């Protein structure tokens, strides 16, 4: 059986569209499936729509979070609740084309354990968003040692791969990177990012920046190395200034200007504060991990009485 996990946050206009589109493709292909909607604490009628649809279709189950825990938590909740031999994760906005699920499933039947959905293009994005995304994925690609510049959350995972991900203890898990990091036999399926049929994106520039910082720090210690780079820069800068000061002293030339001292102090202080901020962020991450709080809390379920 194939499990399809659909994270949803304030997608009241897309729940029925997504359920119909995915079901039509799988029924037409003769694939036994279950459809799991994970409502990430929506404030609109998303949960009502999921429950109504689950009443009409016995293959649909729904889970509602007590509050918004984020997309990563919704994905892992779906993986934990999925009962299929393989699991597909797809967005509720249908920018991931449902017809590609059948192609992924066929590759899984051939023996591939992970089938990655690869973006042929990034769809309609601003230049700033595209540039920021490229920078983010280059950093993650170096950390994972896998090219992730065209990666997405749209992918199929064999039950073995799902179990490996669920056995990882880390709370701040980055699904897109971890699913590439674990290895296994992998195939790719290329897709075009479709336009949203209804609603608007829930990702603001600020939320994307927080998402990027959180995932980079949770998966890689590379930002911590920047502190070492800053230290090397300051050492080189100090050697140069020290050499200049010694030369001027030997020549009997007085060091002129109070402005130079102020600039050096401000520059040094800025680097120290940035470095402390990076270290503090990682300490906060460690603190969150040590508390051991759950990734999510499910407050309601539907589709279980059939």
PDB file of C-alpha atoms in Angstrom:
ATOM      1  CA  UNK A   1       0.000   0.000   0.000  1.00  0.00           C
ATOM      2  CA  UNK A   2       1.084   3.569  -0.745  1.00  0.00           C
ATOM      3  CA  UNK A   3       0.672   6.263   1.916  1.00  0.00           C
ATOM      4  CA  UNK A   4       0.407   9.855   0.722  1.00  0.00           C
ATOM      5  CA  UNK A   5       1.230  12.493   3.361  1.00  0.00           C
ATOM      6  CA  UNK A   6      -0.194  15.970   2.724  1.00  0.00           C
ATOM      7  CA  UNK A   7       0.852  18.724   5.185  1.00  0.00           C
ATOM      8  CA  UNK A   8      -1.662  21.586   5.195  1.00  0.00           C
ATOM      9  CA  UNK A   9      -1.703  25.005   6.849  1.00  0.00           C
ATOM     10  CA  UNK A  10      -4.636  27.346   6.120  1.00  0.00           C
ATOM     11  CA  UNK A  11      -5.426  25.522   2.869  1.00  0.00           C
ATOM     12  CA  UNK A  12      -9.221  25.467   3.102  1.00  0.00           C
ATOM     13  CA  UNK A  13      -9.542  26.170  -0.635  1.00  0.00           C
ATOM     14  CA  UNK A  14      -7.170  23.372  -1.632  1.00  0.00           C
ATOM     15  CA  UNK A  15      -8.031  20.372   0.561  1.00  0.00           C
ATOM     16  CA  UNK A  16     -10.782  19.001  -1.686  1.00  0.00           C
ATOM     17  CA  UNK A  17      -8.869  19.836  -4.862  1.00  0.00           C
ATOM     18  CA  UNK A  18      -5.775  18.044  -3.574  1.00  0.00           C
ATOM     19  CA  UNK A  19      -7.749  15.004  -2.346  1.00  0.00           C
ATOM     20  CA  UNK A  20      -9.584  14.658  -5.671  1.00  0.00           C
ATOM     21  CA  UNK A  21      -6.488  15.183  -7.814  1.00  0.00           C
ATOM     22  CA  UNK A  22      -4.354  12.670  -5.883  1.00  0.00           C
ATOM     23  CA  UNK A  23      -7.151  10.071  -5.599  1.00  0.00           C
ATOM     24  CA  UNK A  24      -7.992  10.288  -9.303  1.00  0.00           C
ATOM     25  CA  UNK A  25      -4.395   9.577 -10.300  1.00  0.00           C
ATOM     26  CA  UNK A  26      -3.965   6.635  -7.925  1.00  0.00           C
ATOM     27  CA  UNK A  27      -7.351   5.052  -8.668  1.00  0.00           C
ATOM     28  CA  UNK A  28      -6.714   5.329 -12.399  1.00  0.00           C
ATOM     29  CA  UNK A  29      -3.338   3.611 -11.944  1.00  0.00           C
ATOM     30  CA  UNK A  30      -4.872   0.876  -9.770  1.00  0.00           C
ATOM     31  CA  UNK A  31      -2.674   1.653  -6.754  1.00  0.00           C
ATOM     32  CA  UNK A  32      -3.884   0.742  -3.265  1.00  0.00           C
ATOM     33  CA  UNK A  33      -3.409   3.857  -1.133  1.00  0.00           C
ATOM     34  CA  UNK A  34      -4.271   5.879   1.952  1.00  0.00           C
ATOM     35  CA  UNK A  35      -4.318   9.676   2.108  1.00  0.00           C
ATOM     36  CA  UNK A  36      -3.134  11.402   5.293  1.00  0.00           C
ATOM     37  CA  UNK A  37      -3.829  15.110   5.762  1.00  0.00           C
ATOM     38  CA  UNK A  38      -1.792  16.760   8.537  1.00  0.00           C
ATOM     39  CA  UNK A  39      -3.406  20.040   9.610  1.00  0.00           C
ATOM     40  CA  UNK A  40      -0.594  22.134  11.062  1.00  0.00           C
ATOM     41  CA  UNK A  41      -2.770  24.162  13.445  1.00  0.00           C
ATOM     42  CA  UNK A  42      -4.743  25.990  10.744  1.00  0.00           C
ATOM     43  CA  UNK A  43      -6.873  28.955  11.787  1.00  0.00           C
ATOM     44  CA  UNK A  44      -9.346  28.680   8.892  1.00  0.00           C
ATOM     45  CA  UNK A  45     -11.716  25.805   7.990  1.00  0.00           C
ATOM     46  CA  UNK A  46      -8.977  23.472   6.753  1.00  0.00           C
ATOM     47  CA  UNK A  47      -9.716  20.917   9.489  1.00  0.00           C
ATOM     48  CA  UNK A  48     -13.455  21.017   8.781  1.00  0.00           C
ATOM     49  CA  UNK A  49     -12.771  20.355   5.093  1.00  0.00           C
ATOM     50  CA  UNK A  50     -10.508  17.408   5.950  1.00  0.00           C
ATOM     51  CA  UNK A  51     -13.104  15.860   8.266  1.00  0.00           C
ATOM     52  CA  UNK A  52     -15.904  16.267   5.710  1.00  0.00           C
ATOM     53  CA  UNK A  53     -13.849  14.624   3.006  1.00  0.00           C
ATOM     54  CA  UNK A  54     -12.774  11.801   5.357  1.00  0.00           C
ATOM     55  CA  UNK A  55     -16.474  11.070   5.966  1.00  0.00           C
ATOM     56  CA  UNK A  56     -16.962  10.505   2.237  1.00  0.00           C
ATOM     57  CA  UNK A  57     -13.800   8.493   1.552  1.00  0.00           C
ATOM     58  CA  UNK A  58     -12.634   5.655   3.816  1.00  0.00           C
ATOM     59  CA  UNK A  59      -9.064   5.927   2.496  1.00  0.00           C
ATOM     60  CA  UNK A  60      -8.597   9.402   3.989  1.00  0.00           C
ATOM     61  CA  UNK A  61      -7.405  10.106   7.543  1.00  0.00           C
ATOM     62  CA  UNK A  62      -6.786  13.468   9.168  1.00  0.00           C
ATOM     63  CA  UNK A  63      -4.657  14.731  12.050  1.00  0.00           C
ATOM     64  CA  UNK A  64      -4.961  18.175  13.612  1.00  0.00           C
ATOM     65  CA  UNK A  65      -2.137  19.797  15.615  1.00  0.00           C
ATOM     66  CA  UNK A  66      -2.931  21.664  18.823  1.00  0.00           C
ATOM     67  CA  UNK A  67      -1.070  24.656  17.334  1.00  0.00           C
ATOM     68  CA  UNK A  68       1.223  25.480  14.432  1.00  0.00           C
ATOM     69  CA  UNK A  69       4.412  23.402  14.788  1.00  0.00           C
ATOM     70  CA  UNK A  70       5.797  23.936  11.287  1.00  0.00           C
ATOM     71  CA  UNK A  71       5.976  21.966   8.066  1.00  0.00           C
ATOM     72  CA  UNK A  72       8.835  19.712   9.177  1.00  0.00           C
ATOM     73  CA  UNK A  73       6.803  18.540  12.179  1.00  0.00           C
ATOM     74  CA  UNK A  74       3.781  17.945   9.949  1.00  0.00           C
ATOM     75  CA  UNK A  75       5.859  15.795   7.591  1.00  0.00           C
ATOM     76  CA  UNK A  76       7.279  13.690  10.413  1.00  0.00           C
ATOM     77  CA  UNK A  77       3.808  13.293  11.930  1.00  0.00           C
ATOM     78  CA  UNK A  78       2.630  11.933   8.599  1.00  0.00           C
ATOM     79  CA  UNK A  79       5.575   9.543   8.399  1.00  0.00           C
ATOM     80  CA  UNK A  80       4.810   8.238  11.899  1.00  0.00           C
ATOM     81  CA  UNK A  81       1.122   7.689  11.148  1.00  0.00           C
ATOM     82  CA  UNK A  82       1.603   6.214   7.665  1.00  0.00           C
ATOM     83  CA  UNK A  83       0.924   2.473   7.356  1.00  0.00           C
ATOM     84  CA  UNK A  84       1.995   1.942   3.749  1.00  0.00           C
ATOM     85  CA  UNK A  85       4.963   0.022   2.373  1.00  0.00           C
ATOM     86  CA  UNK A  86       6.135   3.305   0.887  1.00  0.00           C
ATOM     87  CA  UNK A  87       5.271   6.938   1.610  1.00  0.00           C
ATOM     88  CA  UNK A  88       4.977   9.979  -0.646  1.00  0.00           C
ATOM     89  CA  UNK A  89       5.127  13.520   0.746  1.00  0.00           C
ATOM     90  CA  UNK A  90       3.360  16.147  -1.385  1.00  0.00           C
ATOM     91  CA  UNK A  91       2.264  19.759  -0.800  1.00  0.00           C
ATOM     92  CA  UNK A  92      -1.425  20.548  -0.454  1.00  0.00           C
ATOM     93  CA  UNK A  93      -1.219  23.512  -2.864  1.00  0.00           C
ATOM     94  CA  UNK A  94      -0.711  21.097  -5.810  1.00  0.00           C
ATOM     95  CA  UNK A  95       2.466  22.847  -6.938  1.00  0.00           C
ATOM     96  CA  UNK A  96       3.830  19.294  -6.784  1.00  0.00           C
ATOM     97  CA  UNK A  97       2.010  17.531  -9.672  1.00  0.00           C
ATOM     98  CA  UNK A  98       0.011  14.493  -8.405  1.00  0.00           C
ATOM     99  CA  UNK A  99       0.517  12.635 -11.697  1.00  0.00           C
ATOM    100  CA  UNK A 100       4.201  12.242 -10.814  1.00  0.00           C
ATOM    101  CA  UNK A 101       3.247  10.067  -7.837  1.00  0.00           C
ATOM    102  CA  UNK A 102       2.455   7.196 -10.210  1.00  0.00           C
ATOM    103  CA  UNK A 103       5.857   7.574 -11.866  1.00  0.00           C
ATOM    104  CA  UNK A 104       7.537   7.543  -8.437  1.00  0.00           C
ATOM    105  CA  UNK A 105       5.590   4.443  -7.422  1.00  0.00           C
ATOM    106  CA  UNK A 106       6.642   2.601 -10.572  1.00  0.00           C
ATOM    107  CA  UNK A 107      10.310   3.401  -9.847  1.00  0.00           C
ATOM    108  CA  UNK A 108       9.807   2.101  -6.293  1.00  0.00           C
ATOM    109  CA  UNK A 109       8.427  -1.154  -7.744  1.00  0.00           C
ATOM    110  CA  UNK A 110      11.639  -1.433  -9.773  1.00  0.00           C
ATOM    111  CA  UNK A 111      13.613  -1.510  -6.517  1.00  0.00           C
ATOM    112  CA  UNK A 112      14.485   2.108  -5.759  1.00  0.00           C
ATOM    113  CA  UNK A 113      14.092   2.970  -2.083  1.00  0.00           C
ATOM    114  CA  UNK A 114      13.996   6.772  -2.396  1.00  0.00           C
ATOM    115  CA  UNK A 115      12.580   8.664  -5.369  1.00  0.00           C
ATOM    116  CA  UNK A 116      13.402  12.371  -5.283  1.00  0.00           C
ATOM    117  CA  UNK A 117      11.216  14.983  -6.945  1.00  0.00           C
ATOM    118  CA  UNK A 118      13.605  17.368  -8.714  1.00  0.00           C
ATOM    119  CA  UNK A 119      12.447  20.819  -9.818  1.00  0.00           C
ATOM    120  CA  UNK A 120      12.975  21.553 -13.509  1.00  0.00           C
ATOM    121  CA  UNK A 121      12.477  25.209 -12.583  1.00  0.00           C
ATOM    122  CA  UNK A 122      11.529  27.185  -9.475  1.00  0.00           C
ATOM    123  CA  UNK A 123       8.249  28.515 -10.871  1.00  0.00           C
ATOM    124  CA  UNK A 124       7.186  32.107 -10.277  1.00  0.00           C
ATOM    125  CA  UNK A 125       9.608  33.565  -7.727  1.00  0.00           C
ATOM    126  CA  UNK A 126      11.126  36.983  -7.162  1.00  0.00           C
ATOM    127  CA  UNK A 127      14.802  37.457  -8.019  1.00  0.00           C
ATOM    128  CA  UNK A 128      15.649  37.945  -4.352  1.00  0.00           C
ATOM    129  CA  UNK A 129      13.847  34.734  -3.394  1.00  0.00           C
ATOM    130  CA  UNK A 130      15.617  32.785  -6.153  1.00  0.00           C
ATOM    131  CA  UNK A 131      19.031  34.175  -5.186  1.00  0.00           C
ATOM    132  CA  UNK A 132      18.461  33.431  -1.486  1.00  0.00           C
ATOM    133  CA  UNK A 133      17.292  29.888  -2.321  1.00  0.00           C
ATOM    134  CA  UNK A 134      20.406  29.220  -4.407  1.00  0.00           C
ATOM    135  CA  UNK A 135      22.680  30.407  -1.573  1.00  0.00           C
ATOM    136  CA  UNK A 136      20.780  28.318   0.980  1.00  0.00           C
ATOM    137  CA  UNK A 137      20.941  25.101  -1.046  1.00  0.00           C
ATOM    138  CA  UNK A 138      24.617  25.529  -1.814  1.00  0.00           C
ATOM    139  CA  UNK A 139      25.351  25.642   1.914  1.00  0.00           C
ATOM    140  CA  UNK A 140      23.121  22.623   2.606  1.00  0.00           C
ATOM    141  CA  UNK A 141      24.604  20.713  -0.367  1.00  0.00           C
ATOM    142  CA  UNK A 142      28.101  21.100   1.089  1.00  0.00           C
ATOM    143  CA  UNK A 143      26.888  19.894   4.475  1.00  0.00           C
ATOM    144  CA  UNK A 144      25.034  16.863   3.063  1.00  0.00           C
ATOM    145  CA  UNK A 145      27.592  16.166   0.301  1.00  0.00           C
ATOM    146  CA  UNK A 146      24.648  15.834  -2.110  1.00  0.00           C
ATOM    147  CA  UNK A 147      23.524  18.346  -4.734  1.00  0.00           C
ATOM    148  CA  UNK A 148      20.287  19.766  -3.333  1.00  0.00           C
ATOM    149  CA  UNK A 149      19.899  22.920  -5.441  1.00  0.00           C
ATOM    150  CA  UNK A 150      16.822  21.481  -7.187  1.00  0.00           C
ATOM    151  CA  UNK A 151      15.586  19.337  -4.296  1.00  0.00           C
ATOM    152  CA  UNK A 152      12.100  19.524  -2.795  1.00  0.00           C
ATOM    153  CA  UNK A 153       9.940  17.884  -0.130  1.00  0.00           C
ATOM    154  CA  UNK A 154       8.128  16.021  -2.927  1.00  0.00           C
ATOM    155  CA  UNK A 155       9.531  12.499  -2.700  1.00  0.00           C
ATOM    156  CA  UNK A 156       8.764   8.831  -2.172  1.00  0.00           C
ATOM    157  CA  UNK A 157      10.381   6.862   0.647  1.00  0.00           C
ATOM    158  CA  UNK A 158      10.476   3.099   1.126  1.00  0.00           C
ATOM    159  CA  UNK A 159       9.394   1.820   4.537  1.00  0.00           C
ATOM    160  CA  UNK A 160      13.057   1.112   5.427  1.00  0.00           C
ATOM    161  CA  UNK A 161      13.991   4.746   4.779  1.00  0.00           C
ATOM    162  CA  UNK A 162      10.949   5.976   6.725  1.00  0.00           C
ATOM    163  CA  UNK A 163      11.911   3.866   9.743  1.00  0.00           C
ATOM    164  CA  UNK A 164      15.476   5.215   9.667  1.00  0.00           C
ATOM    165  CA  UNK A 165      14.191   8.808   9.687  1.00  0.00           C
ATOM    166  CA  UNK A 166      11.759   8.104  12.528  1.00  0.00           C
ATOM    167  CA  UNK A 167      14.520   6.551  14.633  1.00  0.00           C
ATOM    168  CA  UNK A 168      16.552   9.764  14.537  1.00  0.00           C
ATOM    169  CA  UNK A 169      16.239  11.516  17.896  1.00  0.00           C
ATOM    170  CA  UNK A 170      16.879  15.100  16.828  1.00  0.00           C
ATOM    171  CA  UNK A 171      13.944  17.469  17.338  1.00  0.00           C
ATOM    172  CA  UNK A 172      14.936  20.117  14.777  1.00  0.00           C
ATOM    173  CA  UNK A 173      14.980  17.750  11.813  1.00  0.00           C
ATOM    174  CA  UNK A 174      15.315  19.034   8.235  1.00  0.00           C
ATOM    175  CA  UNK A 175      13.398  16.451   6.202  1.00  0.00           C
ATOM    176  CA  UNK A 176      14.660  17.510   2.781  1.00  0.00           C
ATOM    177  CA  UNK A 177      18.308  17.157   3.796  1.00  0.00           C
ATOM    178  CA  UNK A 178      17.978  14.113   6.069  1.00  0.00           C
ATOM    179  CA  UNK A 179      16.166  12.092   3.409  1.00  0.00           C
ATOM    180  CA  UNK A 180      19.148  12.691   1.098  1.00  0.00           C
ATOM    181  CA  UNK A 181      21.739  12.136   3.824  1.00  0.00           C
ATOM    182  CA  UNK A 182      20.538   8.630   4.788  1.00  0.00           C
ATOM    183  CA  UNK A 183      21.471   7.235   1.382  1.00  0.00           C
ATOM    184  CA  UNK A 184      19.666   4.123  -0.021  1.00  0.00           C
ATOM    185  CA  UNK A 185      19.058   3.389  -3.711  1.00  0.00           C
ATOM    186  CA  UNK A 186      17.834   6.672  -5.143  1.00  0.00           C
ATOM    187  CA  UNK A 187      16.146   7.691  -8.381  1.00  0.00           C
ATOM    188  CA  UNK A 188      14.899  11.112  -9.487  1.00  0.00           C
ATOM    189  CA  UNK A 189      11.760  12.391 -11.165  1.00  0.00           C
ATOM    190  CA  UNK A 190      11.797  15.845 -12.726  1.00  0.00           C
ATOM    191  CA  UNK A 191       8.709  18.055 -12.458  1.00  0.00           C
ATOM    192  CA  UNK A 192       7.556  21.551 -13.332  1.00  0.00           C
ATOM    193  CA  UNK A 193       6.402  23.675 -10.377  1.00  0.00           C
ATOM    194  CA  UNK A 194       2.726  24.384 -11.057  1.00  0.00           C
ATOM    195  CA  UNK A 195       0.937  27.634 -10.269  1.00  0.00           C
ATOM    196  CA  UNK A 196      -1.307  27.756  -7.228  1.00  0.00           C
ATOM    197  CA  UNK A 197      -4.957  27.279  -8.207  1.00  0.00           C
ATOM    198  CA  UNK A 198      -6.364  28.891  -5.060  1.00  0.00           C
ATOM    199  CA  UNK A 199      -5.046  30.809  -2.059  1.00  0.00           C
ATOM    200  CA  UNK A 200      -1.667  32.402  -1.539  1.00  0.00           C
ATOM    201  CA  UNK A 201       1.671  31.149  -0.275  1.00  0.00           C
ATOM    202  CA  UNK A 202       2.078  31.077   3.510  1.00  0.00           C
ATOM    203  CA  UNK A 203       5.834  31.711   3.239  1.00  0.00           C
ATOM    204  CA  UNK A 204       6.874  35.314   3.803  1.00  0.00           C
ATOM    205  CA  UNK A 205      10.425  36.519   3.237  1.00  0.00           C
ATOM    206  CA  UNK A 206      10.992  36.657   7.002  1.00  0.00           C
ATOM    207  CA  UNK A 207       9.608  33.152   7.602  1.00  0.00           C
ATOM    208  CA  UNK A 208      11.794  31.783   4.801  1.00  0.00           C
ATOM    209  CA  UNK A 209      14.857  33.425   6.352  1.00  0.00           C
ATOM    210  CA  UNK A 210      14.058  31.873   9.752  1.00  0.00           C
ATOM    211  CA  UNK A 211      13.426  28.528   8.071  1.00  0.00           C
ATOM    212  CA  UNK A 212      16.797  28.700   6.307  1.00  0.00           C
ATOM    213  CA  UNK A 213      18.749  29.692   9.433  1.00  0.00           C
ATOM    214  CA  UNK A 214      17.034  27.040  11.556  1.00  0.00           C
ATOM    215  CA  UNK A 215      17.675  24.249   9.067  1.00  0.00           C
ATOM    216  CA  UNK A 216      21.274  25.220   8.329  1.00  0.00           C
ATOM    217  CA  UNK A 217      22.154  25.315  12.037  1.00  0.00           C
ATOM    218  CA  UNK A 218      20.235  22.121  12.824  1.00  0.00           C
ATOM    219  CA  UNK A 219      21.992  20.161  10.100  1.00  0.00           C
ATOM    220  CA  UNK A 220      25.445  21.716   9.863  1.00  0.00           C
ATOM    221  CA  UNK A 221      28.048  23.291  12.137  1.00  0.00           C
ATOM    222  CA  UNK A 222      29.425  25.330   9.220  1.00  0.00           C
ATOM    223  CA  UNK A 223      28.274  28.702  10.657  1.00  0.00           C
ATOM    224  CA  UNK A 224      30.360  27.991  13.760  1.00  0.00           C
ATOM    225  CA  UNK A 225      33.438  27.901  11.555  1.00  0.00           C
ATOM    226  CA  UNK A 226      32.742  31.513  10.600  1.00  0.00           C
ATOM    227  CA  UNK A 227      33.819  32.442  14.126  1.00  0.00           C
ATOM    228  CA  UNK A 228      37.210  30.895  13.381  1.00  0.00           C
ATOM    229  CA  UNK A 229      37.350  32.810  10.098  1.00  0.00           C
ATOM    230  CA  UNK A 230      36.593  36.057  11.935  1.00  0.00           C
ATOM    231  CA  UNK A 231      39.389  35.266  14.382  1.00  0.00           C
ATOM    232  CA  UNK A 232      41.814  34.674  11.509  1.00  0.00           C
ATOM    233  CA  UNK A 233      40.778  37.931   9.870  1.00  0.00           C
ATOM    234  CA  UNK A 234      41.328  39.858  13.075  1.00  0.00           C
ATOM    235  CA  UNK A 235      44.721  38.189  13.596  1.00  0.00           C
ATOM    236  CA  UNK A 236      45.821  39.165  10.082  1.00  0.00           C
ATOM    237  CA  UNK A 237      44.469  42.681  10.573  1.00  0.00           C
ATOM    238  CA  UNK A 238      46.310  42.972  13.914  1.00  0.00           C
ATOM    239  CA  UNK A 239      49.602  41.789  12.394  1.00  0.00           C
ATOM    240  CA  UNK A 240      49.354  44.381   9.628  1.00  0.00           C
ATOM    241  CA  UNK A 241      48.502  47.225  12.020  1.00  0.00           C
ATOM    242  CA  UNK A 242      51.197  46.051  14.451  1.00  0.00           C
ATOM    243  CA  UNK A 243      53.792  46.055  11.692  1.00  0.00           C
ATOM    244  CA  UNK A 244      52.751  49.582  10.662  1.00  0.00           C
ATOM    245  CA  UNK A 245      52.937  50.790  14.281  1.00  0.00           C
ATOM    246  CA  UNK A 246      56.401  49.288  14.798  1.00  0.00           C
ATOM    247  CA  UNK A 247      57.660  50.795  11.543  1.00  0.00           C
ATOM    248  CA  UNK A 248      56.336  54.232  12.500  1.00  0.00           C
ATOM    249  CA  UNK A 249      57.890  53.925  15.967  1.00  0.00           C
ATOM    250  CA  UNK A 250      61.237  52.986  14.451  1.00  0.00           C
ATOM    251  CA  UNK A 251      61.038  55.937  12.075  1.00  0.00           C
ATOM    252  CA  UNK A 252      59.997  58.289  14.882  1.00  0.00           C
ATOM    253  CA  UNK A 253      56.653  59.060  13.293  1.00  0.00           C
ATOM    254  CA  UNK A 254      53.728  59.510  15.711  1.00  0.00           C
ATOM    255  CA  UNK A 255      50.568  57.527  14.955  1.00  0.00           C
ATOM    256  CA  UNK A 256      47.999  60.101  13.851  1.00  0.00           C
ATOM    257  CA  UNK A 257      44.265  60.155  14.266  1.00  0.00           C
ATOM    258  CA  UNK A 258      41.858  59.030  16.924  1.00  0.00           C
ATOM    259  CA  UNK A 259      39.399  57.933  14.177  1.00  0.00           C
ATOM    260  CA  UNK A 260      41.513  54.877  13.351  1.00  0.00           C
ATOM    261  CA  UNK A 261      41.296  53.641  16.941  1.00  0.00           C
ATOM    262  CA  UNK A 262      37.509  54.091  17.005  1.00  0.00           C
ATOM    263  CA  UNK A 263      37.049  52.243  13.697  1.00  0.00           C
ATOM    264  CA  UNK A 264      39.204  49.345  14.882  1.00  0.00           C
ATOM    265  CA  UNK A 265      37.285  49.134  18.159  1.00  0.00           C
ATOM    266  CA  UNK A 266      33.904  49.155  16.376  1.00  0.00           C
ATOM    267  CA  UNK A 267      35.043  46.560  13.844  1.00  0.00           C
ATOM    268  CA  UNK A 268      36.452  44.283  16.534  1.00  0.00           C
ATOM    269  CA  UNK A 269      33.388  44.694  18.746  1.00  0.00           C
ATOM    270  CA  UNK A 270      31.053  43.882  15.838  1.00  0.00           C
ATOM    271  CA  UNK A 271      32.895  40.664  15.008  1.00  0.00           C
ATOM    272  CA  UNK A 272      32.896  39.622  18.658  1.00  0.00           C
ATOM    273  CA  UNK A 273      29.145  40.235  19.003  1.00  0.00           C
ATOM    274  CA  UNK A 274      28.369  38.358  15.767  1.00  0.00           C
ATOM    275  CA  UNK A 275      30.509  35.448  16.933  1.00  0.00           C
ATOM    276  CA  UNK A 276      28.822  35.381  20.349  1.00  0.00           C
ATOM    277  CA  UNK A 277      25.438  35.475  18.613  1.00  0.00           C
ATOM    278  CA  UNK A 278      26.296  32.420  16.512  1.00  0.00           C
ATOM    279  CA  UNK A 279      27.591  30.511  19.528  1.00  0.00           C
ATOM    280  CA  UNK A 280      24.517  31.533  21.527  1.00  0.00           C
ATOM    281  CA  UNK A 281      22.194  30.301  18.764  1.00  0.00           C
ATOM    282  CA  UNK A 282      23.825  26.885  18.806  1.00  0.00           C
ATOM    283  CA  UNK A 283      23.631  26.771  22.604  1.00  0.00           C
ATOM    284  CA  UNK A 284      19.899  27.548  22.326  1.00  0.00           C
ATOM    285  CA  UNK A 285      19.550  24.666  19.860  1.00  0.00           C
ATOM    286  CA  UNK A 286      21.306  22.335  22.302  1.00  0.00           C
ATOM    287  CA  UNK A 287      18.989  23.564  25.082  1.00  0.00           C
ATOM    288  CA  UNK A 288      15.909  22.814  22.959  1.00  0.00           C
ATOM    289  CA  UNK A 289      17.195  19.341  22.139  1.00  0.00           C
ATOM    290  CA  UNK A 290      17.973  18.595  25.796  1.00  0.00           C
ATOM    291  CA  UNK A 291      14.446  19.492  26.894  1.00  0.00           C
ATOM    292  CA  UNK A 292      13.199  16.621  24.752  1.00  0.00           C
ATOM    293  CA  UNK A 293       9.802  18.155  23.989  1.00  0.00           C
ATOM    294  CA  UNK A 294       7.752  16.408  21.283  1.00  0.00           C
ATOM    295  CA  UNK A 295       7.973  17.634  17.695  1.00  0.00           C
ATOM    296  CA  UNK A 296       4.205  18.054  17.608  1.00  0.00           C
ATOM    297  CA  UNK A 297       0.992  17.471  19.566  1.00  0.00           C
ATOM    298  CA  UNK A 298      -2.019  15.902  17.831  1.00  0.00           C
ATOM    299  CA  UNK A 299      -5.245  17.237  19.321  1.00  0.00           C
ATOM    300  CA  UNK A 300      -7.810  15.762  16.909  1.00  0.00           C
ATOM    301  CA  UNK A 301      -8.136  12.875  14.479  1.00  0.00           C
ATOM    302  CA  UNK A 302     -10.679  11.885  11.878  1.00  0.00           C
ATOM    303  CA  UNK A 303     -11.270   8.952   9.562  1.00  0.00           C
ATOM    304  CA  UNK A 304     -10.542   6.289  12.195  1.00  0.00           C
ATOM    305  CA  UNK A 305     -14.097   5.076  12.827  1.00  0.00           C
ATOM    306  CA  UNK A 306     -14.405   3.164   9.571  1.00  0.00           C
TER     307      UNK A 306
END
